[in-house]
mmCIF file of C-alpha atoms and ligand atoms in Angstrom:
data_model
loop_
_atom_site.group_PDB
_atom_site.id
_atom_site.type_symbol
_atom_site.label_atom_id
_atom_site.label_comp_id
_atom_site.label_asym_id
_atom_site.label_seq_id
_atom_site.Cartn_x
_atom_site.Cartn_y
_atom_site.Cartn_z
ATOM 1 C CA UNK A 283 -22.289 1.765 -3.711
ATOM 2 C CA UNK A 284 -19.303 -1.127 -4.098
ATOM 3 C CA UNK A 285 -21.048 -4.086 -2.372
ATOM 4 C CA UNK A 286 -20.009 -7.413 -2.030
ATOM 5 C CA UNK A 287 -22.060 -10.541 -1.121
ATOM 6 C CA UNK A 288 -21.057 -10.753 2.327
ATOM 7 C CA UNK A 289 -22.103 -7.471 3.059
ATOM 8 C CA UNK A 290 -19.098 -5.484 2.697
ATOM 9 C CA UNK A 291 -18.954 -2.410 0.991
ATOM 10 C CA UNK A 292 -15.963 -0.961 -0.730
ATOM 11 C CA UNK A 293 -14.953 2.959 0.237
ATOM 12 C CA UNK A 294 -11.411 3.111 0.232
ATOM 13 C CA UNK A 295 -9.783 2.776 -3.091
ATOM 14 C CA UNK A 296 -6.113 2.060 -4.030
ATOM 15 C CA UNK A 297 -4.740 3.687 -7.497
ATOM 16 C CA UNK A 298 -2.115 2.066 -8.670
ATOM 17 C CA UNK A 299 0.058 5.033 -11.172
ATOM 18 C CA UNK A 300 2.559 2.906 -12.173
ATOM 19 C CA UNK A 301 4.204 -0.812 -12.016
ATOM 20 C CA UNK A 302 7.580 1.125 -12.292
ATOM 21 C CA UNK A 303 9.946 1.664 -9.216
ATOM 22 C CA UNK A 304 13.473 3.258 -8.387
ATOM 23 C CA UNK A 305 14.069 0.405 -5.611
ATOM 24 C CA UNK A 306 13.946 -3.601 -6.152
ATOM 25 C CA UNK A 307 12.764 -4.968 -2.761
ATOM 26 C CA UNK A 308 13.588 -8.142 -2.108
ATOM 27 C CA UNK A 309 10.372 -9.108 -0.800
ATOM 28 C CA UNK A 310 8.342 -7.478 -3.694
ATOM 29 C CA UNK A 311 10.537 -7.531 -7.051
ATOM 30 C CA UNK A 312 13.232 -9.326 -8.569
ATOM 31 C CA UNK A 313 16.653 -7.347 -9.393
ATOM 32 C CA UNK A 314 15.960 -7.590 -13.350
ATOM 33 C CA UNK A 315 13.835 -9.287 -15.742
ATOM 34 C CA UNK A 316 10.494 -7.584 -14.513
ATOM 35 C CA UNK A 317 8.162 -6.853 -17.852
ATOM 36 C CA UNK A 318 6.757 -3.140 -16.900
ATOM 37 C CA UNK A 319 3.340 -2.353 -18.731
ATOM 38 C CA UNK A 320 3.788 -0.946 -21.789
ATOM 39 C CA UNK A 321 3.447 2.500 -22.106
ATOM 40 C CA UNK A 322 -0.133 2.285 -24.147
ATOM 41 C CA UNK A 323 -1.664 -0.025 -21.810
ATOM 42 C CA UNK A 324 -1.318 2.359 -18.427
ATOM 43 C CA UNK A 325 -4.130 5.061 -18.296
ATOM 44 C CA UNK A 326 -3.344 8.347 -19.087
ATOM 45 C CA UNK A 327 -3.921 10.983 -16.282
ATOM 46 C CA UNK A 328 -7.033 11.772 -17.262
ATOM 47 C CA UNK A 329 -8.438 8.552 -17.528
ATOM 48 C CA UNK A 330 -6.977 7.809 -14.198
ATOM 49 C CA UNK A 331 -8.931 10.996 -12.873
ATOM 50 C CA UNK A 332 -12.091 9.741 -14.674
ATOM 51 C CA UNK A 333 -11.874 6.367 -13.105
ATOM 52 C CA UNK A 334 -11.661 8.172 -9.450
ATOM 53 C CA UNK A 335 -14.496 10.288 -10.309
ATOM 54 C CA UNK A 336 -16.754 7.686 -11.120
ATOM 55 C CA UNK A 337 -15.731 5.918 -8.116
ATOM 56 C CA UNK A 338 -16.223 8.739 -5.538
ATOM 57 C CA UNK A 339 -19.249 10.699 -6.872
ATOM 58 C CA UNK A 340 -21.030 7.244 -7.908
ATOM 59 C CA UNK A 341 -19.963 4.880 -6.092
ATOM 60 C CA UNK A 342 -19.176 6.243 -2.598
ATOM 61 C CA UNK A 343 -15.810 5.950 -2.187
ATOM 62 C CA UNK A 344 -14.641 8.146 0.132
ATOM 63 C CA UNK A 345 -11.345 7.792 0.295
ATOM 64 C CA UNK A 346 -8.316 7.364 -2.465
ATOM 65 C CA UNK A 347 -4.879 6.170 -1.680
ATOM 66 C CA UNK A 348 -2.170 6.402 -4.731
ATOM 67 C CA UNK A 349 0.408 3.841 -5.041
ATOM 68 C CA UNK A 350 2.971 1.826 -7.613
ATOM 69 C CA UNK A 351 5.051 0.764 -8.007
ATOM 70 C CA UNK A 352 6.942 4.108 -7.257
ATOM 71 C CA UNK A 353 3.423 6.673 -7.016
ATOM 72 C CA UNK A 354 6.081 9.502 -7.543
ATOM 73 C CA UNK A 355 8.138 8.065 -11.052
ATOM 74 C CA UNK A 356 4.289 9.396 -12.166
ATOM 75 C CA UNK A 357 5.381 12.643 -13.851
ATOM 76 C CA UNK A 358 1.610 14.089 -13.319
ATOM 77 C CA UNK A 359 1.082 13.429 -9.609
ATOM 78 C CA UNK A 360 0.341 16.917 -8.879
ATOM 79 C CA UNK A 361 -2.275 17.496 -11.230
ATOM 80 C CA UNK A 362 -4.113 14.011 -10.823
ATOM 81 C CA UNK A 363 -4.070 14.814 -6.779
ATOM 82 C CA UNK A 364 -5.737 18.674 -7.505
ATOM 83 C CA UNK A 365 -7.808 17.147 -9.950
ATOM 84 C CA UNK A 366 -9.486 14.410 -7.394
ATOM 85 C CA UNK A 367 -9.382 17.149 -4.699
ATOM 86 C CA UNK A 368 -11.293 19.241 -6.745
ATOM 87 C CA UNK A 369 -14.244 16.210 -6.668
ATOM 88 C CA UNK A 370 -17.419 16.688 -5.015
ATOM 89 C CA UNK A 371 -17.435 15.065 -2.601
ATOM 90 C CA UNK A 372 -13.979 15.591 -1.310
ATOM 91 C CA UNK A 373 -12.582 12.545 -0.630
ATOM 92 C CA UNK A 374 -9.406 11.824 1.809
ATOM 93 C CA UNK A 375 -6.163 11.571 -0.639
ATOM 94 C CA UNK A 376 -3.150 9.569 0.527
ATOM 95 C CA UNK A 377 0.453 8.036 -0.491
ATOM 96 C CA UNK A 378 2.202 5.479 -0.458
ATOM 97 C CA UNK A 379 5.692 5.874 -1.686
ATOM 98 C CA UNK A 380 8.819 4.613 -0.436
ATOM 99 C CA UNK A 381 9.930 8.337 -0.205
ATOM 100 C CA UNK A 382 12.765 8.873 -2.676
ATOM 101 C CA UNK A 383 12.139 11.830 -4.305
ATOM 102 C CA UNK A 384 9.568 13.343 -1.881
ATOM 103 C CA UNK A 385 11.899 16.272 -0.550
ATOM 104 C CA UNK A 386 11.218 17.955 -3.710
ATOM 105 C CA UNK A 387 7.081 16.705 -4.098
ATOM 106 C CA UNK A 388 6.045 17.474 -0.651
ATOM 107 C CA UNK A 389 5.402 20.433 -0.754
ATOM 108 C CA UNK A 390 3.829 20.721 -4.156
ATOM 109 C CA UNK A 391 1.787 17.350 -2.979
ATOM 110 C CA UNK A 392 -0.032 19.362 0.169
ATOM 111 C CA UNK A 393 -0.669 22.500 -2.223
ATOM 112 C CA UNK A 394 -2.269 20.349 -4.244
ATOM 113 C CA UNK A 395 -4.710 18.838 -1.511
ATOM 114 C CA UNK A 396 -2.619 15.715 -0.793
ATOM 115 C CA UNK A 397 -3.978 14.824 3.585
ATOM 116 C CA UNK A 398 -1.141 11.947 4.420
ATOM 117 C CA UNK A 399 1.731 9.762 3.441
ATOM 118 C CA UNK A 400 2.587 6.560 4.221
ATOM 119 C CA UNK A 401 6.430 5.571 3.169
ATOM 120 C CA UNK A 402 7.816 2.409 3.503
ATOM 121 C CA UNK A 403 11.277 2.527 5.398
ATOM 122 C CA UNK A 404 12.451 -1.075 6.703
ATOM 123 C CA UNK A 405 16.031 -0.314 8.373
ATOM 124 C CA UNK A 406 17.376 3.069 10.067
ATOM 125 C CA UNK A 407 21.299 1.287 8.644
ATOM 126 C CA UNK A 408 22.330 2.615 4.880
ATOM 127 C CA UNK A 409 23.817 -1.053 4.202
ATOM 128 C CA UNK A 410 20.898 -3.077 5.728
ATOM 129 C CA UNK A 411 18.989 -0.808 3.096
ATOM 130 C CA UNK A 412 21.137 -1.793 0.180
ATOM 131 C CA UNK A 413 20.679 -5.030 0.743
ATOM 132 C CA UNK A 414 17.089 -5.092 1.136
ATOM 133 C CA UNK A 415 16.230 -2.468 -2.006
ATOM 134 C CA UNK A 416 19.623 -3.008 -4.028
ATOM 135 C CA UNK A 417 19.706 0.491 -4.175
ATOM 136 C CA UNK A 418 21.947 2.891 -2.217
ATOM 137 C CA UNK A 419 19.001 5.375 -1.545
ATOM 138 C CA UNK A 420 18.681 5.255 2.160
ATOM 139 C CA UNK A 421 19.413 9.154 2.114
ATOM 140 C CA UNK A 422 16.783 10.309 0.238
ATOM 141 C CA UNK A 423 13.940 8.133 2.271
ATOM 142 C CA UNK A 424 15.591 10.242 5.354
ATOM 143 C CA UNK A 425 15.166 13.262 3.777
ATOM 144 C CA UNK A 426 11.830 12.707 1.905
ATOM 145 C CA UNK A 427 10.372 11.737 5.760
ATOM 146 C CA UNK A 428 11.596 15.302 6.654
ATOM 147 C CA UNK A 429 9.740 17.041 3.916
ATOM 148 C CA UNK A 430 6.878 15.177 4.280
ATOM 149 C CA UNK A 431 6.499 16.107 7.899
ATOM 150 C CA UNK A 432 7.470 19.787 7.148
ATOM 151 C CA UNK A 433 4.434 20.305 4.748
ATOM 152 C CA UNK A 434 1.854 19.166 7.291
ATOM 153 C CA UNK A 435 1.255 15.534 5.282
ATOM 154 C CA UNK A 436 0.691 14.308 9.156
ATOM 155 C CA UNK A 437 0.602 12.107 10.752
ATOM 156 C CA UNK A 438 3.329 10.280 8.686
ATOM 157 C CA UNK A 439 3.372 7.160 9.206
ATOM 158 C CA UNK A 440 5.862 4.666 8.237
ATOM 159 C CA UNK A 441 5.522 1.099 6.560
ATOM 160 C CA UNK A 442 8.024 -1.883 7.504
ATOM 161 C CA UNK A 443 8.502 -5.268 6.403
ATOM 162 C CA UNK A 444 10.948 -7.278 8.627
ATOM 163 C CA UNK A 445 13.373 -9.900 6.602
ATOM 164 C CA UNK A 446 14.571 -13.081 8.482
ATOM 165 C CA UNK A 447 18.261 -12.586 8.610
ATOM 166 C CA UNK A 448 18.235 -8.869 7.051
ATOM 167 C CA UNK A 449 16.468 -6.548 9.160
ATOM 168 C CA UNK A 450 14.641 -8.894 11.827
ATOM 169 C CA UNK A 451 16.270 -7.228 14.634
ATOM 170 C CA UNK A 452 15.946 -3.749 13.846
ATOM 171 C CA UNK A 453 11.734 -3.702 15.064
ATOM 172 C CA UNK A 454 12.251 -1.939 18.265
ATOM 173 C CA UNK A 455 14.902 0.529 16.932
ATOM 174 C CA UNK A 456 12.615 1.276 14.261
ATOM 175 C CA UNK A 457 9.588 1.834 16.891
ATOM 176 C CA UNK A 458 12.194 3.816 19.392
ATOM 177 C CA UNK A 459 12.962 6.184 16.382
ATOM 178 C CA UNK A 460 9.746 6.265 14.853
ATOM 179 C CA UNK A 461 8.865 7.690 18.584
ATOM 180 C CA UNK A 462 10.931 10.481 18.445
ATOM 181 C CA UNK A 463 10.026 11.852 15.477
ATOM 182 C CA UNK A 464 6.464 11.368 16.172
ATOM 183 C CA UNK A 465 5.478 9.086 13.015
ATOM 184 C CA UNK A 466 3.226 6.522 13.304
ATOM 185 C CA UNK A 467 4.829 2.711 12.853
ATOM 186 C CA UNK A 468 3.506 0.180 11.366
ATOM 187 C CA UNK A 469 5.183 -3.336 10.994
ATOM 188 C CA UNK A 470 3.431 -5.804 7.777
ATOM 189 C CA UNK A 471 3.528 -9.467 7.745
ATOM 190 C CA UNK A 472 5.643 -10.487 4.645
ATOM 191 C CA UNK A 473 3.328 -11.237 2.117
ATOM 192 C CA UNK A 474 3.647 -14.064 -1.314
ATOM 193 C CA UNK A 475 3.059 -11.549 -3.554
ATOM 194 C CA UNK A 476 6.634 -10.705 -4.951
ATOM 195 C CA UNK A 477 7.496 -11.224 -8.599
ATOM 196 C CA UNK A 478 9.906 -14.152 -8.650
ATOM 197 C CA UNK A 479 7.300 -16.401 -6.200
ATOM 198 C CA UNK A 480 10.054 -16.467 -3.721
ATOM 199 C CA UNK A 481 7.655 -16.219 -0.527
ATOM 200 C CA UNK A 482 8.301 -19.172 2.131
ATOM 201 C CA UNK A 483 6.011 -19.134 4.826
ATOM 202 C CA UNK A 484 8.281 -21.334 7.172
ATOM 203 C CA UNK A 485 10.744 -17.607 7.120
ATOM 204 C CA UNK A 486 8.138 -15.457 7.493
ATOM 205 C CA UNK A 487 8.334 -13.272 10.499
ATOM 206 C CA UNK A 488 4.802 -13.559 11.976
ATOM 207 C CA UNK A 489 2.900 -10.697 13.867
ATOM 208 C CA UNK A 490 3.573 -12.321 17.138
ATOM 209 C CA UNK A 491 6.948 -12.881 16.563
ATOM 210 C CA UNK A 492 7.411 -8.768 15.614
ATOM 211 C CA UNK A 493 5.356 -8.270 18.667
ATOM 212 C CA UNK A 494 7.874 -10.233 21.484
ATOM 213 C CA UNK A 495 10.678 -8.906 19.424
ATOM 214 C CA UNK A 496 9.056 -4.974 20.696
ATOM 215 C CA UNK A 497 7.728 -6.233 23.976
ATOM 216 C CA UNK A 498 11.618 -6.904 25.009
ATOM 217 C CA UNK A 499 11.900 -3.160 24.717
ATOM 218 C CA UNK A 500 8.758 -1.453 25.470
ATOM 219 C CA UNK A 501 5.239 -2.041 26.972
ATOM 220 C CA UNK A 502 2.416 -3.062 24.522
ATOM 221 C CA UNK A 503 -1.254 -2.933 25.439
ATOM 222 C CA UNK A 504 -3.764 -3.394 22.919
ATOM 223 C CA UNK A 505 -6.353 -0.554 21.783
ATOM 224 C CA UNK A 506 -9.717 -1.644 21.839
ATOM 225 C CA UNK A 507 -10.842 -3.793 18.920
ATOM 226 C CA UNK A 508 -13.688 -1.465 18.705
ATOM 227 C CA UNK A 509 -11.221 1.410 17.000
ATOM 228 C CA UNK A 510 -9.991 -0.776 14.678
ATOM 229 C CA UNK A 511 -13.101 -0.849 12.310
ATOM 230 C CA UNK A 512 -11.609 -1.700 8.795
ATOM 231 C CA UNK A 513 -8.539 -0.434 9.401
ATOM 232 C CA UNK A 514 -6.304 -3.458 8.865
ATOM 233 C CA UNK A 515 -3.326 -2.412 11.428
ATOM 234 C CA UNK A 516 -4.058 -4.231 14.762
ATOM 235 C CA UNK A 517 -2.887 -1.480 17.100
ATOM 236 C CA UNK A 518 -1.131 -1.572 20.343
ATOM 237 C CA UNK A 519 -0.150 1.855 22.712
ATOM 238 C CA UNK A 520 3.583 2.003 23.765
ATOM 239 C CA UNK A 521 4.650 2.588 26.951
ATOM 240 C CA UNK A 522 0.704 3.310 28.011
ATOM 241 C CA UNK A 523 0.019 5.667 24.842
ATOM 242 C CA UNK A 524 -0.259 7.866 23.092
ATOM 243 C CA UNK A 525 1.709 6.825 21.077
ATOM 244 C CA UNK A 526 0.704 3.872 19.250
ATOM 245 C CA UNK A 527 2.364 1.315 16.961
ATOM 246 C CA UNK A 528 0.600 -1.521 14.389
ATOM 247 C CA UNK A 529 1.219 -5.023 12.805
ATOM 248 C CA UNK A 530 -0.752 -5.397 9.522
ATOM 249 C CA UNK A 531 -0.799 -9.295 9.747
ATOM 250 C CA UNK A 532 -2.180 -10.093 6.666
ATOM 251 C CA UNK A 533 -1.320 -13.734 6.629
ATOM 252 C CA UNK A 534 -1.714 -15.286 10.501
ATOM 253 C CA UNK A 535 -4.582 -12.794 11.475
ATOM 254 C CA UNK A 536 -6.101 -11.768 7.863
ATOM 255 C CA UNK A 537 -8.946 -8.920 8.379
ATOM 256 C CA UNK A 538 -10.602 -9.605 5.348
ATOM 257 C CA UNK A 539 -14.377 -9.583 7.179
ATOM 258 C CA UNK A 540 -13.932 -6.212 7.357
ATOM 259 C CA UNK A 541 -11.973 -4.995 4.244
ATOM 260 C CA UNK A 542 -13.314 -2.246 2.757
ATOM 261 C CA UNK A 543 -10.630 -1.797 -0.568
ATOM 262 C CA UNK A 544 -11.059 -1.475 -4.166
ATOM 263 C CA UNK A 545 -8.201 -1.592 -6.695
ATOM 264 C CA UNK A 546 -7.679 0.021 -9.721
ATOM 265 C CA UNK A 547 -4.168 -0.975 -11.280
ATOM 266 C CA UNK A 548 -2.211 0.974 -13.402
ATOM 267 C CA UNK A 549 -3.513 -0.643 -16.771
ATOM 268 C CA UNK A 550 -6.997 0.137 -15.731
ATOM 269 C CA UNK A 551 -8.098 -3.344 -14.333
ATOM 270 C CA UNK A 552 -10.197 -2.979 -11.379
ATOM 271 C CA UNK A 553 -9.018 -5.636 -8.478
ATOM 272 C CA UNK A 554 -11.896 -6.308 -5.931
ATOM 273 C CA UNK A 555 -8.704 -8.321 -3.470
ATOM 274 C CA UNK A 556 -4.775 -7.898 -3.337
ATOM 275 C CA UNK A 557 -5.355 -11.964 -3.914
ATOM 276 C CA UNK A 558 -7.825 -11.628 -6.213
ATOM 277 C CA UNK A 559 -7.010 -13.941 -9.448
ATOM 278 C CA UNK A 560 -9.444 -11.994 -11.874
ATOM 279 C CA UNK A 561 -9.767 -8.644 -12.896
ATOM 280 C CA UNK A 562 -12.417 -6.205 -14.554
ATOM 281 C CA UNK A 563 -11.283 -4.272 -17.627
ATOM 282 C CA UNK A 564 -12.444 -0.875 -16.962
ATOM 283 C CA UNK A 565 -9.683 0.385 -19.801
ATOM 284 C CA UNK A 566 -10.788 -1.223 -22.441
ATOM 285 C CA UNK A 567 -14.682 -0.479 -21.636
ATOM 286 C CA UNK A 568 -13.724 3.585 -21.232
ATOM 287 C CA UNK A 569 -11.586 3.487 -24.417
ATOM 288 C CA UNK A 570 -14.149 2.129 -26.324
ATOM 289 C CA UNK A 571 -16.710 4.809 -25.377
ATOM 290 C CA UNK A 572 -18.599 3.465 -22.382
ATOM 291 C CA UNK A 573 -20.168 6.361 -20.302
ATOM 292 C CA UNK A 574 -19.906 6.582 -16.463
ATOM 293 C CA UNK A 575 -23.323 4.803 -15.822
ATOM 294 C CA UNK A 576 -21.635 1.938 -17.816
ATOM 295 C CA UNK A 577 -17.702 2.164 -15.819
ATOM 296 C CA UNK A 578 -19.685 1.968 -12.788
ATOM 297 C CA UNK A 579 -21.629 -0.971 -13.634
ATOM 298 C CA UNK A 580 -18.984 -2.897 -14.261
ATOM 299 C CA UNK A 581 -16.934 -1.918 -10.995
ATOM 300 C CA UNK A 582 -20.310 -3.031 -9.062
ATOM 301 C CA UNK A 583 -20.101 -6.437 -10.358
ATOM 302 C CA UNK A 584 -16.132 -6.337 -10.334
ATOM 303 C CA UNK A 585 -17.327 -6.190 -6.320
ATOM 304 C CA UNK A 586 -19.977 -8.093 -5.977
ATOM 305 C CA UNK A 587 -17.852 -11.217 -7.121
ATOM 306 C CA UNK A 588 -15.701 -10.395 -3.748
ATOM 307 C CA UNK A 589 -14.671 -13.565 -2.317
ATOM 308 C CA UNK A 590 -14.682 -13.910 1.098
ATOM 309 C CA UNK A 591 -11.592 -14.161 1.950
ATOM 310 C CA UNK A 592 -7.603 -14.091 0.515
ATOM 311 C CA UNK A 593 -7.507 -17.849 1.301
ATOM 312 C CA UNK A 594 -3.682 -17.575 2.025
ATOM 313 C CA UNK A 595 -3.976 -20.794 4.470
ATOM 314 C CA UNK A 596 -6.593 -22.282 1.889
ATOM 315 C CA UNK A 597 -4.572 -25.802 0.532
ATOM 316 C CA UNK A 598 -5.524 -24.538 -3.212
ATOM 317 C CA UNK A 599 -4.142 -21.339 -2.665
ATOM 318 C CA UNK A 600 -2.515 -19.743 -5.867
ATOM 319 C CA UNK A 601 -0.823 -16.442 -5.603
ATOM 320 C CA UNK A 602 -2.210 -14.020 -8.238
ATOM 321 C CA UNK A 603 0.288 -13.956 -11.456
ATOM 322 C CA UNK A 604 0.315 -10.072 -10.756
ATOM 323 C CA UNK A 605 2.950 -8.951 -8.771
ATOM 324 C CA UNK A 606 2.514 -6.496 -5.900
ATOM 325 C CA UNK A 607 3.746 -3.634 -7.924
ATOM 326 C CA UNK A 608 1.537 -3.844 -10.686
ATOM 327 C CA UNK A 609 -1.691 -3.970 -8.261
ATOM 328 C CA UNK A 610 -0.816 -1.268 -5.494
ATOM 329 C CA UNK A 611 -0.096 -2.593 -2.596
HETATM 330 N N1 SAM B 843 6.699 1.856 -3.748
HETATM 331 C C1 SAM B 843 5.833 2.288 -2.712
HETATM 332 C C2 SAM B 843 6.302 1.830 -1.360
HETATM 333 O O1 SAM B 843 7.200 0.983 -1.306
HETATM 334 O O2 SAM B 843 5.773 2.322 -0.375
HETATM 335 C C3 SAM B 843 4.387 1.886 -2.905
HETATM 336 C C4 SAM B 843 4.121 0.503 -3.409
HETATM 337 S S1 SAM B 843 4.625 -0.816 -2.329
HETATM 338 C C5 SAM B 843 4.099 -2.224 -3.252
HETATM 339 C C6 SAM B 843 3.444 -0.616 -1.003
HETATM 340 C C7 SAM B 843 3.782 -1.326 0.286
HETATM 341 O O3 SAM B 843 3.777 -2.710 0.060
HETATM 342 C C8 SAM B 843 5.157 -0.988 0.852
HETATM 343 O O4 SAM B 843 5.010 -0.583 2.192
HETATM 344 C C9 SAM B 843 5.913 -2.283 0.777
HETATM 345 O O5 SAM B 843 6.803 -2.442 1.835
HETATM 346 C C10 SAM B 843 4.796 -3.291 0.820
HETATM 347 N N2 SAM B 843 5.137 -4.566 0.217
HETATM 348 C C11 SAM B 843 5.672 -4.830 -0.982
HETATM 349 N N3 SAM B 843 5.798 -6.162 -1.187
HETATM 350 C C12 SAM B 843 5.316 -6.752 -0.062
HETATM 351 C C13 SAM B 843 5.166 -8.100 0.339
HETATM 352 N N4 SAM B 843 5.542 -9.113 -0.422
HETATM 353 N N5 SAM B 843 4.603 -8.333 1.544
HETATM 354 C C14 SAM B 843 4.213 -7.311 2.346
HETATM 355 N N6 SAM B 843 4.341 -6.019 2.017
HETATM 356 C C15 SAM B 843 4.884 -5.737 0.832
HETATM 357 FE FE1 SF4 B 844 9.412 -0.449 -5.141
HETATM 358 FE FE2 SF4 B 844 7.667 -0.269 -3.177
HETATM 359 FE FE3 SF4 B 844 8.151 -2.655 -4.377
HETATM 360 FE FE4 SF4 B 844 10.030 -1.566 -2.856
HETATM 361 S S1 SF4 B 844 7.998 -2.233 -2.163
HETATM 362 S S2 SF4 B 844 10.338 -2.445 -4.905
HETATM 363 S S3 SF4 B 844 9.749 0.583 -3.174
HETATM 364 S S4 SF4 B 844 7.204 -0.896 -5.274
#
């Protein structure tokens, strides 16, 4: 098992397939200038699919989310999802994607043994979009949603990020949309883990702001705490359930007492916190002949020096020099 010192043990892990992306988010990269991994660095498929085998039939991980960077720029998606729904045990095998390019994957994806996605859409307005992502893409997020829902990858839920001045005022459209279509919302506190370090805390829109901003519109009661478990989305019924809607407040109500992730980036470094400043080198270990008794060795100590806590509101607090789309998010 992944076990830290405080007790926590590690069964959800994130797979980062590439740093690379077809958007620029303001709040994650900068327009240009971005180093991407080289090409020999990032783990081939089947390393990837060794990696996740190691983690789920030795060290109980029982569920595996793939992410980016863009998860679907990874020309063998597919066959790395069939090949970890192949392992025994099966574990649950999720997305993250911001969507572009999923009318054509969705399909393909559940074939292959893909459960859920979960894509990030921030604005229902085509120009709000562009300025958020720089990209005039807000099309093919509309139409990957549709796919995704039309192969069964449900419930699809949807990831948003709310920008002062940009998109702040869009929360209960978003939730009154989401509603109609069924998918599950789910608003995230702006986090400083973009590239260019251009986080301010005194702009970020907090989970209690997002949560007056929907209350204007709609009636919020809280779910028992009791269901949230290590789920990190506080969740709240609308309009007396069932339909439900969650803040991920990462910075002004962290849940890191309960976190139950593991990383694995692109490159093969194995991240026991989004925050974390040091990594374990699984890649170089695997490359250099190490057998799976040995890769999971070293991902039980990558754990076991789990800090406590991101320390976000600690005054030493240094955000990790790799960006949000190299680890995963
Ligand atoms: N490209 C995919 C996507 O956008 O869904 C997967 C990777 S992206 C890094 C994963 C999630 O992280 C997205 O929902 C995105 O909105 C969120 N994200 C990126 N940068 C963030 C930041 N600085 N703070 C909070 N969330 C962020
Ligand atoms: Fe790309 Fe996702 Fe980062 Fe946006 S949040 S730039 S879609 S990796």
């Amino acid at each position: 098992m992944l076990l830290d010192t405080f007790g926590r043990r590690a069964v959800d892990l994130r797979v980062s397939l590439t740093d690379r992306c077809n958007l620029r988010c303001t709040y994650c990269m900068p327009e240009q200038g971005l180093q991407w991994l080289a090409k020999p660095e990032l783990l081939t498929d089947e390393e990837i699919v060794r990696l996740v085998t190691v983690a789920v039939r030795d060290l109980g991980v029982q569920e595996v989310r793939f992410t980016g960077g863009e998860p679907l720029l990874r020309p063998g998606l597919v066959g790395i999802v069939q090949a970890c729904a192949d392992l025994d045990p099966r574990p649950e095998l999720s997305l993250t994607t911001n969507g572009i390019g999923l009318a054509r994957t969705a399909a393909a994806l559940r074939t292959a043994g893909l459960d859920r996605v979960n894509v990030s859409l921030d604005t229902l307005d085509p120009d709000t979009f562009h300025t958020l992502t720089r990209r005039r893409r807000h099309h093919d997020v509309l139409d990957g949603l549709a796919a995704a829902e039309a192969a069964g990858l449900t419930p699809v839920k949807l990831n948003a990020v709310l920008m002062r001045g940009v998109n702040e005022d869009e929360a209960p459209a978003l939730l009154a949309w989401c509603l109609e279509r069924g998918y599950e919302l789910r608003f995230i506190e702006q986090m400083p883990l973009d590239a260019q370090h251009g986080w301010d805390r005194s702009s970020m829109i907090t989970a209690e702001e997002i949560l007056e901003r929907l209350s204007a519109r709609f009636d919020l009661t809280p779910e028992p705490s009791a269901t949230r478990g290590a789920a990190p989305a506080e969740r709240w019924l609308v309009d007396g359930g069932p339909a439900r809607v969650g803040v991920i407040a990462s910075v002004t109500r962290p849940f890191c007492r309960a976190c139950d992730r593991t990383r694995l980036t692109a490159d093969g470094q194995v991240r026991n916190c989004l925050f974390a400043t040091g990594e374990t080198d699984l890649r170089t270990a695997l490359r250099s002949g190490a057998d799976d008794a040995e890769l999971a060795a070293l991902w039980r100590t990558a754990m076991w020096g789990k800090k406590a806590g991101a320390g976000i509101d600690a005054p030493d607090f240094h955000q990790p020099d790799r960006p949000m789309s190299a680890i995963g998010g």
